[in-house]
Amino acid sequence: MALDERPDRYPFPEIEAKWQRVWAEREQFKVTEQPGRPKYYCLEMFPYPSGRIHMGHVRVYAIGDLLARYKWMRGFNVLHPMGWDAFGLPAENAAIDNGVHPAVWTYENIDNMRTQLKRMGISYDWDREVTTCDPAYYKWEQLIFIRMLERGLAYRRRSRVNWCPSCQTVLANEQVEAGRCWRCDSEVTIREIDGWFFKITEYAQELLDWCDRLPGWPERVLTMQRNWIGRSEGAEFALPVAGRADLTIPIFTTRPDTSFGMTYAVLAPEHPLVDRLAADDEERRLIEAFRAEVARETEIERLATDRPKRGLRLTARAVNPFTGREIPLFLAEYVLMGYGTGAIMAVPGEDQRDWDFAKAHGLPIVATVKRPADWKDDQAYTGDGVKINSGFLDGLGIEEAKRKAIDWLVARGLGQAKINFRLRDWGISRQRYWGAPIPVLYCDKDGMVPEREENLPVVLPRDVQISGKGGSPLAEVAGFVNATCPKCGGRARRDTDTMDTFVESSWYFLRYCSPAYERGMFEPGAAAYWMPVDQYIGGIEHAVLHLLYARFYTKVLRDLGMLKVDEPFQALLSQGMVIKDGAKMSKSKGNVVDPDDLIRRYGADTARLFSLFAAPPEKDLDWNDRGVEGASRFLNRIWRFVHTHLGEMGAAAGPADARSDPGRAFRRLIHETIQKVTHDIEHDFHFNTAISAVMELVNALHDFERASLDGMARPERGALLREAVETVLLLLGPVSPHITEELWAALGHRESLFTRAWPVADPGSLARDAVEIVLQVDGRVRGRLSAAVDAPEAEIREQALADSKVRPWLDGRQVARVVVVPGRLVNIVTRG
RNA sequence: GCCGGAGUGGCGAAAUUGGCAAACGCGCCGCACUCAAAAUGCGGUGUCCGCAAGGGCCUGCGGGUUCGAGUCCCGCCUCCGGCACCA
């Protein structure tokens, strides 16, 4: 049966529309800097305007709004903004498919999604909305680009890059997942191309160090970042080529202690020195053939670690500087140009890859670490041990031998200690249209010249042919390409690439601080007040990508003297995915739940309640239509209760004066619930248990209502019902704001629920005079008793031993020991 | 292979510090209301033995520490995520 036909639902469509209108009219969530008042910057990752919100969005924004409203009620000045990550490929693809201009498509989508989000009733300050494809936004990004250029933090070079043949553009390393494009899943190929890079490697050490100083971040995200940065310590040294005084090969190793075991050395096939090592044309031909063979390999094939290692032996030989012996030189595909120096010393005794290669090519293997007695010698040994076969290092431990080997290299001027990072510079040039233009020109006379600051923004031209085939569409726009050289005034050509859209998302949180500011990226005072973001919320898929870039960009702005903070995000909440029927929601699987449908059928309050109740935020959320029914039922139950008891609660004057025992017990539960809900929100964001505590209170409210019909004074009953109901509304407000605001008003309040202070548990009401003590015999529960809170241990012990439920279990046995845990339990340990 | 996380009822999940395992919700069963249904309300619901009272067994597996272990320690297994020929 269609749910919107049900007459028994509370009238959520009217209520939700009404309060959304009232909040907007009152400008209730509009904020300004208020020095001296504690601030709270609550931020959810802004969406790409794909056209429609999905359940993942509902989940993040429900979490963010709960925190924002909660912090409001706790007296914080809360910045809670929303905007659009508006540049990107889908807009261009839509243009190719439907002939709609990317700008038109994007702005229409934004309008749709804004309407959808507003229907969720989230407490955004919509006056701060930011759209990244607006020239007033990307202007500042272009300015910072020029500043980075001046500092050498942005540079241009020709390099081998990841190329997505489907998106027709370059991808950064972070945007390749297992050899495939992060966006379209196509297999990535390698291309040599000119492009711009941001020098994120300059910040590798700092980005790594701060991973230890972000206690508000989930460990798994920090681990992924540490792995990605990939620091390793070792040595770099010059490997001499036999008979070639003019030629050495730079080598990076993390195991300088094993140098005496170097029985051959390997260069990456594309290593630039290889050309100089070739003995004659014949060998040059062999090298080219080998390179071509390797180049044919797809990234996927190269990733397979378990196949035979192919190599090409060169006629040139090297000299192991430690042993003085000549060793063979190879090209092999297992050595990558992109890491270290692109050349390795091979120590088959202590490195498994070298071992495999040595076995395949019949090369000698020398052990330089003493093996354990039962060692089978069928693989490389990477464990600990004493150095052997290593000349002056013999007898040392590995760590000490590393230091001595480096000292030896330094003393001879051959090398030094070296730290290497896996992190590569961030390639930001994209050969696509819908992005921020790179503010640089090329002049025949002056070469590469940045645009003058007063000419910014370099506006993305509107009239352009987008075919999706080959090269940047901007290159075809004569009016854009042909420009004046800012230096000599002669003719110059603009750079026709656009910036990676991850550049826009690296600083949008700063723009929110002063979104209309015209004299710079952000107003310094506003940023000083609001930054850093106190709580950032978003999907785990950005653990490395966006979160690493934003951290880097923040540090760059700090070093440009624009910002005081070292890190943008104080705390991070990585919420799980929304799953249905065991799979991520997707159109292809046909398991998508449309938030619009859901809100139309149940209301935003129910959608929000369910998505917060079904699982703790960091876990995947299993969508369940029956569970949504349950959430709806719960809100209806509260609605009915308030409306059927309005008269009685309205008659209550003053605070609840609980005189009777049941009254005091009920009041204690009200205050225990306040305590529990506050703890669950503050301690670990476990909103699911916070909500279950409110559900328990509502259940108890119904029980109390029935039980107190006879025998309890009417004023006491009415006052307690009112106190309980008001507590429920306050605690549930941040979860389901419309219904709680409506019922709050129905109870006679004239001011908004969200201007009320968050309730605080009253210690007097929490106090209890008796506690239940569990009685165990040999660890098994056999009875229970009620004891005064302050009853002495000896007394409880006596009562336990004398208890009628306990005594049969002691028959024929001796009491060996009695453990009394005050306020909790007694365990009687027996013997015999 | 390395790093990180997780295994608890039919299902989603709870369990502050080592102290009553399964709160809350879903589903299911029963009852009330109803001509009937829906909705709503009330009660029950880990599992095995038992008519019942009651008792045994239960947190992936095997050990250990402890009066007491879902929780701590040791050794395994499985699943999920990340990185991966990184020298």
CSV table of C-alpha atoms (C1' of nucleotides) in Angstrom, one decimal, chain B:
chain,number,residue,atom,x,y,z
B,1,G,C1',53.7,-9.9,0.9
B,2,C,C1',53.1,-5.4,4.1
B,3,C,C1',49.8,-2.0,6.8
B,4,G,C1',44.9,-1.1,9.0
B,5,G,C1',39.9,-2.7,10.6
B,6,A,C1',36.2,-6.4,11.7
B,7,G,C1',34.0,-11.5,13.1
B,8,U,C1',28.2,-11.3,18.7
B,9,G,C1',20.6,-14.0,17.7
B,10,G,C1',16.7,-14.9,11.7
B,11,C,C1',18.5,-9.3,10.3
B,12,G,C1',20.7,-3.9,11.6
B,13,A,C1',23.2,-3.7,16.1
B,14,A,C1',24.3,-2.9,22.0
B,15,A,C1',27.6,-3.9,26.1
B,16,U,C1',31.9,3.4,29.9
B,17,U,C1',37.1,0.5,33.7
B,18,G,C1',37.4,-7.1,33.0
B,19,G,C1',31.5,-7.7,36.5
B,20,C,C1',23.9,-9.9,34.7
B,21,A,C1',25.8,-11.1,26.7
B,22,A,C1',22.1,-9.7,23.1
B,23,A,C1',19.9,-2.8,25.1
B,24,C,C1',17.3,-0.3,21.0
B,25,G,C1',15.1,-1.3,16.3
B,26,C,C1',13.5,-4.8,12.3
B,27,G,C1',11.3,-9.5,11.5
B,28,C,C1',8.4,-13.4,13.5
B,29,C,C1',4.6,-15.5,17.2
B,30,G,C1',0.4,-14.6,20.4
B,31,C,C1',-3.5,-11.4,22.4
B,32,A,C1',-6.7,-6.9,22.4
B,33,C,C1',-9.5,-3.4,19.3
B,34,U,C1',-12.4,-4.6,14.3
B,35,C,C1',-17.8,-7.5,10.6
B,36,A,C1',-12.8,-7.9,8.4
B,37,A,C1',-8.3,-5.7,7.4
B,38,A,C1',-4.8,-1.7,8.0
B,39,A,C1',-3.2,1.2,11.8
B,40,U,C1',-2.5,1.1,17.1
B,41,G,C1',-1.8,-1.1,21.9
B,42,C,C1',-0.1,-5.2,25.2
B,43,G,C1',2.9,-9.7,25.8
B,44,G,C1',6.6,-13.1,24.0
B,45,U,C1',11.0,-14.2,21.0
B,46,G,C1',19.7,-16.8,21.5
B,47,U,C1',19.9,-22.2,21.7
B,48,C,C1',19.2,-27.2,23.7
B,49,C,C1',16.6,-30.5,27.6
B,50,G,C1',11.9,-30.2,30.2
B,51,C,C1',4.5,-30.2,30.8
B,52,A,C1',6.6,-26.9,34.2
B,53,A,C1',9.8,-25.3,38.0
B,54,G,C1',14.4,-25.2,36.6
B,55,G,C1',19.0,-26.3,34.4
B,56,G,C1',22.9,-26.9,30.5
B,57,C,C1',25.4,-24.4,26.4
B,58,C,C1',26.4,-19.7,23.8
B,59,U,C1',30.2,-13.6,21.4
B,60,G,C1',35.0,-17.1,14.4
B,61,C,C1',38.6,-21.5,16.2
B,62,G,C1',42.4,-23.4,20.0
B,63,G,C1',45.0,-22.3,24.4
B,64,G,C1',46.2,-18.9,28.6
B,65,U,C1',45.7,-15.1,32.8
B,66,U,C1',41.6,-14.2,36.4
B,67,C,C1',36.9,-15.2,41.6
B,68,G,C1',35.0,-13.6,36.9
B,69,A,C1',36.8,-12.6,29.7
B,70,G,C1',32.7,-10.4,23.9
B,71,U,C1',36.5,-7.2,26.4
B,72,C,C1',43.4,-8.7,28.4
B,73,C,C1',47.6,-12.2,26.5
B,74,C,C1',49.6,-16.2,22.9
B,75,G,C1',48.6,-19.1,18.4
B,76,C,C1',45.3,-19.8,14.2
B,77,C,C1',41.0,-19.1,10.6
B,78,U,C1',37.8,-16.0,7.7
B,79,C,C1',36.1,-11.4,5.7
B,80,C,C1',36.6,-6.1,4.4
B,81,G,C1',39.7,-1.8,3.2
B,82,G,C1',44.5,0.4,1.7
B,83,C,C1',49.4,-0.1,-0.6
B,84,A,C1',52.0,-3.3,-3.6
B,85,C,C1',58.4,-5.7,-8.1
B,86,C,C1',59.1,1.2,-3.7
B,87,A,C1',65.0,-1.2,-3.8
